[in-house]
XYZ file of C-alpha atoms in Angstrom:
375
model
C 132.660 112.503 92.495
C 133.081 114.753 95.778
C 136.464 116.315 94.994
C 135.608 116.599 91.508
C 132.777 118.448 91.864
C 134.012 120.370 94.825
C 137.213 121.475 92.927
C 134.473 122.622 89.456
C 132.931 124.832 92.118
C 135.806 126.478 93.852
C 138.179 126.581 90.976
C 134.865 127.934 88.479
C 137.234 130.665 86.557
C 139.810 128.279 85.834
C 137.419 125.835 84.671
C 135.013 128.064 82.729
C 137.872 129.219 80.673
C 138.764 125.787 80.006
C 135.350 125.228 78.804
C 134.819 128.482 76.809
C 138.013 126.844 74.670
C 136.521 123.469 74.342
C 133.025 125.393 73.444
C 134.675 127.643 70.974
C 136.606 124.430 69.520
C 132.778 122.705 69.093
C 131.492 125.626 67.294
C 134.632 125.608 64.903
C 134.034 121.873 64.631
C 130.213 122.253 63.619
C 130.924 125.106 61.056
C 133.799 122.770 59.646
C 131.194 120.045 59.520
C 128.749 122.159 57.547
C 130.877 123.698 55.542
C 132.227 120.042 54.157
C 128.650 118.875 54.068
C 127.795 122.002 51.636
C 130.998 121.448 49.658
C 129.781 117.671 49.003
C 126.541 118.452 48.425
C 127.084 121.695 46.145
C 129.764 119.690 44.242
C 127.976 115.963 43.624
C 124.311 116.852 44.446
C 123.423 115.794 40.669
C 125.025 112.649 41.451
C 124.193 112.067 44.780
C 120.260 112.374 44.306
C 120.230 110.828 40.863
C 118.928 106.923 40.798
C 121.877 105.627 39.216
C 124.161 103.112 40.889
C 126.956 103.312 38.626
C 128.539 104.867 35.550
C 130.878 103.248 33.095
C 133.576 105.549 32.016
C 135.601 105.201 28.494
C 138.420 102.753 29.046
C 141.744 104.718 30.484
C 140.103 107.941 31.294
C 141.827 109.259 34.368
C 139.892 109.722 37.589
C 139.959 113.208 38.042
C 137.580 115.139 36.546
C 136.887 112.013 34.428
C 133.305 113.041 33.333
C 134.618 116.019 31.245
C 137.222 113.649 29.772
C 135.689 110.085 29.049
C 133.561 109.986 26.140
C 131.402 106.293 25.288
C 129.481 105.665 22.367
C 125.970 103.875 21.965
C 127.861 100.267 21.272
C 129.112 100.427 24.660
C 125.973 101.516 26.146
C 124.381 98.385 24.433
C 126.517 96.263 25.774
C 126.068 96.906 28.809
C 121.925 96.946 28.386
C 122.588 93.636 27.472
C 123.649 92.124 30.611
C 121.131 90.031 32.627
C 121.916 92.031 36.051
C 121.462 95.825 34.357
C 117.867 96.743 34.044
C 118.558 100.157 32.454
C 121.894 101.424 30.747
C 121.337 105.342 29.091
C 124.114 107.422 27.678
C 124.561 110.622 29.930
C 126.567 113.355 28.361
C 128.016 116.562 30.874
C 129.694 119.686 30.169
C 130.371 122.380 31.916
C 129.092 125.795 29.840
C 129.010 129.452 30.114
C 125.407 130.870 29.086
C 123.257 134.264 29.791
C 119.675 135.030 30.284
C 117.131 137.552 28.259
C 119.087 140.271 29.972
C 122.367 139.058 29.296
C 123.251 137.824 32.546
C 126.005 135.231 32.731
C 125.313 132.486 33.915
C 127.337 129.077 34.365
C 125.321 126.018 33.795
C 126.071 121.955 33.659
C 124.326 120.297 30.914
C 123.355 117.038 31.512
C 122.151 115.214 28.320
C 119.858 112.872 29.003
C 117.362 110.551 27.202
C 114.089 111.552 27.252
C 111.500 109.766 29.027
C 114.644 107.861 30.725
C 115.430 107.211 34.298
C 118.262 109.684 34.124
C 115.721 112.716 34.047
C 114.519 113.917 37.186
C 110.888 115.135 37.946
C 109.752 118.385 37.934
C 108.894 120.551 40.732
C 107.660 123.246 38.792
C 106.952 123.312 35.357
C 107.605 120.287 33.295
C 110.443 118.209 32.325
C 111.964 118.925 28.451
C 109.973 117.196 25.784
C 111.708 118.219 22.279
C 115.404 119.689 21.523
C 115.795 123.029 22.979
C 114.265 123.123 25.978
C 116.295 122.793 29.289
C 115.275 121.827 33.051
C 116.827 123.671 35.377
C 118.406 122.849 38.934
C 115.744 125.179 41.798
C 119.085 126.577 42.829
C 119.039 128.084 39.630
C 116.023 130.399 40.628
C 118.450 132.038 42.960
C 120.347 133.735 40.049
C 116.560 135.383 38.569
C 116.130 132.487 35.821
C 112.218 132.133 35.875
C 110.078 129.330 33.803
C 109.676 130.949 30.337
C 113.118 132.710 30.217
C 115.518 131.317 27.269
C 118.914 130.586 28.043
C 121.386 131.328 25.596
C 125.224 128.833 25.158
C 127.645 131.255 24.632
C 129.763 130.989 21.831
C 127.717 128.931 20.010
C 124.560 130.524 20.577
C 122.201 127.590 20.911
C 119.216 128.994 22.913
C 117.443 126.558 25.312
C 113.944 127.231 26.678
C 113.076 126.870 30.665
C 110.245 124.514 30.856
C 111.098 123.509 34.433
C 112.678 123.404 37.588
C 113.971 120.574 39.858
C 112.076 119.420 43.339
C 115.654 120.001 44.915
C 119.112 121.127 44.475
C 120.927 119.276 41.341
C 124.669 120.792 41.182
C 127.573 119.591 39.548
C 130.823 120.849 40.063
C 129.479 123.846 41.860
C 127.618 124.690 39.111
C 123.504 124.082 38.813
C 122.489 121.372 35.943
C 120.255 122.028 33.360
C 119.249 118.365 31.948
C 118.712 118.899 28.293
C 117.785 115.928 25.632
C 120.626 114.185 24.826
C 120.693 115.370 20.939
C 121.080 118.812 22.505
C 124.038 117.856 24.542
C 125.699 116.375 21.312
C 125.448 119.470 19.538
C 126.755 121.630 22.013
C 129.353 119.024 22.542
C 130.135 118.985 18.895
C 130.471 122.607 18.715
C 127.526 123.074 16.492
C 126.367 126.323 16.530
C 122.869 127.450 15.590
C 121.652 126.875 11.662
C 124.975 124.404 11.642
C 124.931 120.657 10.852
C 126.711 118.032 12.727
C 128.504 115.694 11.833
C 126.481 112.403 11.853
C 128.986 110.683 14.443
C 128.349 113.392 16.838
C 124.933 111.554 17.707
C 126.523 108.447 18.809
C 128.142 109.822 21.542
C 128.314 110.821 25.403
C 130.468 111.125 28.546
C 129.362 107.995 30.229
C 126.627 105.185 30.678
C 124.469 105.321 33.683
C 123.529 101.976 34.930
C 120.975 101.110 37.218
C 121.330 97.286 38.306
C 118.336 94.433 38.553
C 118.789 94.428 42.168
C 121.740 96.695 43.650
C 125.005 97.349 41.571
C 125.462 95.092 38.850
C 128.786 93.110 38.805
C 131.417 96.171 37.011
C 133.943 93.953 36.396
C 132.050 91.392 34.187
C 130.334 94.557 32.580
C 133.706 96.585 31.711
C 135.344 93.057 30.434
C 132.406 92.817 28.224
C 131.825 96.406 27.253
C 135.568 97.664 27.124
C 134.436 100.712 29.871
C 135.814 101.452 33.165
C 132.828 101.324 35.437
C 132.761 102.812 39.009
C 129.794 102.908 41.633
C 128.169 106.222 41.522
C 129.701 107.076 45.361
C 132.776 106.470 43.624
C 132.364 108.089 40.946
C 131.855 111.634 43.067
C 135.694 111.968 42.725
C 135.366 112.389 39.438
C 133.702 115.537 39.755
C 135.873 118.533 39.384
C 137.761 119.707 42.555
C 135.804 117.051 44.513
C 139.013 115.340 45.864
C 140.896 118.350 46.817
C 137.891 120.032 48.768
C 137.321 116.840 50.496
C 140.558 116.318 51.331
C 141.310 119.588 52.325
C 138.410 119.981 55.241
C 139.207 116.314 56.408
C 142.881 118.045 56.799
C 141.704 120.877 58.763
C 139.501 118.706 60.920
C 142.001 116.379 61.827
C 144.242 119.479 63.127
C 141.126 120.752 64.887
C 140.599 117.174 66.972
C 144.554 117.077 67.769
C 144.335 120.675 68.918
C 141.463 119.877 71.306
C 142.945 116.637 72.665
C 146.597 118.969 73.670
C 144.580 121.665 74.792
C 142.708 119.686 77.470
C 145.476 117.440 77.881
C 147.750 120.779 78.958
C 145.078 121.864 81.149
C 144.907 119.183 83.313
C 148.582 118.777 83.694
C 149.191 122.082 85.123
C 146.185 121.727 86.867
C 147.235 118.170 88.333
C 150.430 120.124 89.167
C 148.887 122.542 91.182
C 146.983 120.550 93.389
C 149.867 117.897 93.689
C 149.924 118.688 97.846
C 146.077 118.196 98.011
C 146.403 114.693 96.274
C 149.085 113.653 98.299
C 147.147 114.537 101.387
C 144.523 112.299 100.133
C 146.655 109.499 99.490
C 148.026 109.690 102.968
C 144.289 109.673 104.390
C 143.778 106.599 102.520
C 142.446 107.558 99.249
C 143.853 105.084 96.215
C 145.296 105.424 93.299
C 142.430 104.255 91.323
C 140.047 106.623 93.018
C 141.725 109.780 92.535
C 142.168 108.888 88.878
C 138.618 108.078 88.194
C 137.648 111.099 89.968
C 140.650 113.243 87.932
C 138.842 111.978 84.653
C 135.235 112.409 85.645
C 135.895 116.231 86.525
C 137.288 116.113 82.999
C 134.312 114.135 81.632
C 131.750 116.850 83.234
C 133.806 119.714 81.978
C 134.193 118.203 78.469
C 130.774 117.290 77.934
C 128.824 120.821 79.041
C 131.634 122.419 76.814
C 130.683 120.300 74.057
C 127.022 120.475 74.628
C 127.283 124.379 75.015
C 129.388 124.266 71.903
C 127.291 122.092 69.220
C 124.334 124.313 69.914
C 126.043 127.644 69.518
C 127.496 126.113 66.033
C 123.995 124.563 65.113
C 122.382 128.101 65.515
C 125.192 129.973 63.643
C 124.859 127.138 61.162
C 121.013 127.858 60.687
C 122.054 131.333 60.090
C 124.884 130.774 57.276
C 121.959 128.508 55.389
C 120.349 130.912 53.834
C 122.963 133.133 52.790
C 123.971 131.092 49.642
C 127.246 129.994 51.377
C 127.601 126.107 50.449
C 126.780 125.208 53.807
C 124.565 121.889 55.449
C 124.211 121.139 58.343
C 123.959 117.127 59.079
C 123.124 115.328 61.797
C 125.600 112.191 61.752
C 128.999 114.314 60.618
C 128.439 116.505 63.620
C 127.625 114.000 66.206
C 130.904 111.893 65.165
C 132.715 115.048 65.487
C 131.294 115.750 68.700
C 131.868 112.389 69.562
C 135.638 112.644 68.612
C 136.299 116.055 70.238
C 134.749 114.089 73.779
C 136.821 110.894 73.465
C 140.174 112.839 72.172
C 139.392 115.549 75.289
C 139.061 112.204 77.400
C 142.118 110.878 76.092
C 144.520 114.063 76.910
C 143.315 114.503 80.406
C 143.673 110.995 81.255
C 147.063 110.958 80.182
C 147.703 114.074 82.256
C 145.688 112.829 85.284
C 147.819 109.380 85.134
C 150.759 111.451 86.945
C 148.273 110.809 90.027
C 149.867 107.655 90.729
C 153.264 108.975 91.086
C 152.287 110.976 94.016
C 153.964 110.358 97.194
C 151.956 110.710 100.443
C 155.032 111.803 102.181
C 154.661 114.979 100.264
C 151.836 115.766 102.427
C 154.232 115.903 105.454
C 156.441 118.539 103.862
C 159.269 116.221 103.345
C 159.937 117.867 99.601
C 161.013 120.913 101.598
């Protein structure tokens, strides 16, 4: 450690510049992690925060945007409800609609048609839950759009009025759109395209998008249930991929993060490669007076560890500060400890790998070089 600390102090400008680069990479890692988590929350928080264990789609429904493509019936719900490992099975309808409030302000909503009093309907943090047709419980995030209790939200084209009777306790969004929980019958009329004053076909009141499932003791046997009901069921986590744009957004962010980690390892490796080349004479002198290769390698890796640990810690702290400011701007941004800690560990680990590969050339340093034999 003596040599490592002396060099850190002596060449503080060089190491400071390198540390600044690593710190900036750590800041970017925190911001990308927050953006990735924020996109997930903004895209599927309505599913993440629901008590649903699994959902059953109609058979043959394509994975992407399956919630808006699937159509199940009450008979399929009854088949699931009859299973001994299913405690609750309810029809759930999903539809993204355009609407406007009393002032004519345009609103985008995802209507979740739920059975009144069912387990899918969340509690109201303000106001109450819908008790009759034409009432809606909105995500609390809809208040940012200026919607208040007692307002009437009208579904465009159909002219169906929905009175806002409550807001959820937390954010509930789907496909980056605020969710409005309405009675299943209201959703079925919207799904069937029934305008105000018109009468829906009786068959319209028998359908929904999916069957929401809750098991007796965890997730029920989905394969056996599908065979009995003729559906395609997935766990609620697996169903995240079926929300609009979820897979594409997540894969994009993961690809960017992967390149960031690779760049970090290459930058650190390149720096220590140059640093090792520049101090070849000093290392040769140490070898000549008896320092072992293991000692020199350990000293070099510890030097990199000190630089990386300090820089990553500083960058994460700065990133958390910036992230805290971004959380109040309306951007889909969420700071979560787990992904940030994992990202910091990857930066540190990959940086050490790059530094170790670079300093490994120490083993080839010839002590005779210290005597000027190379001249």
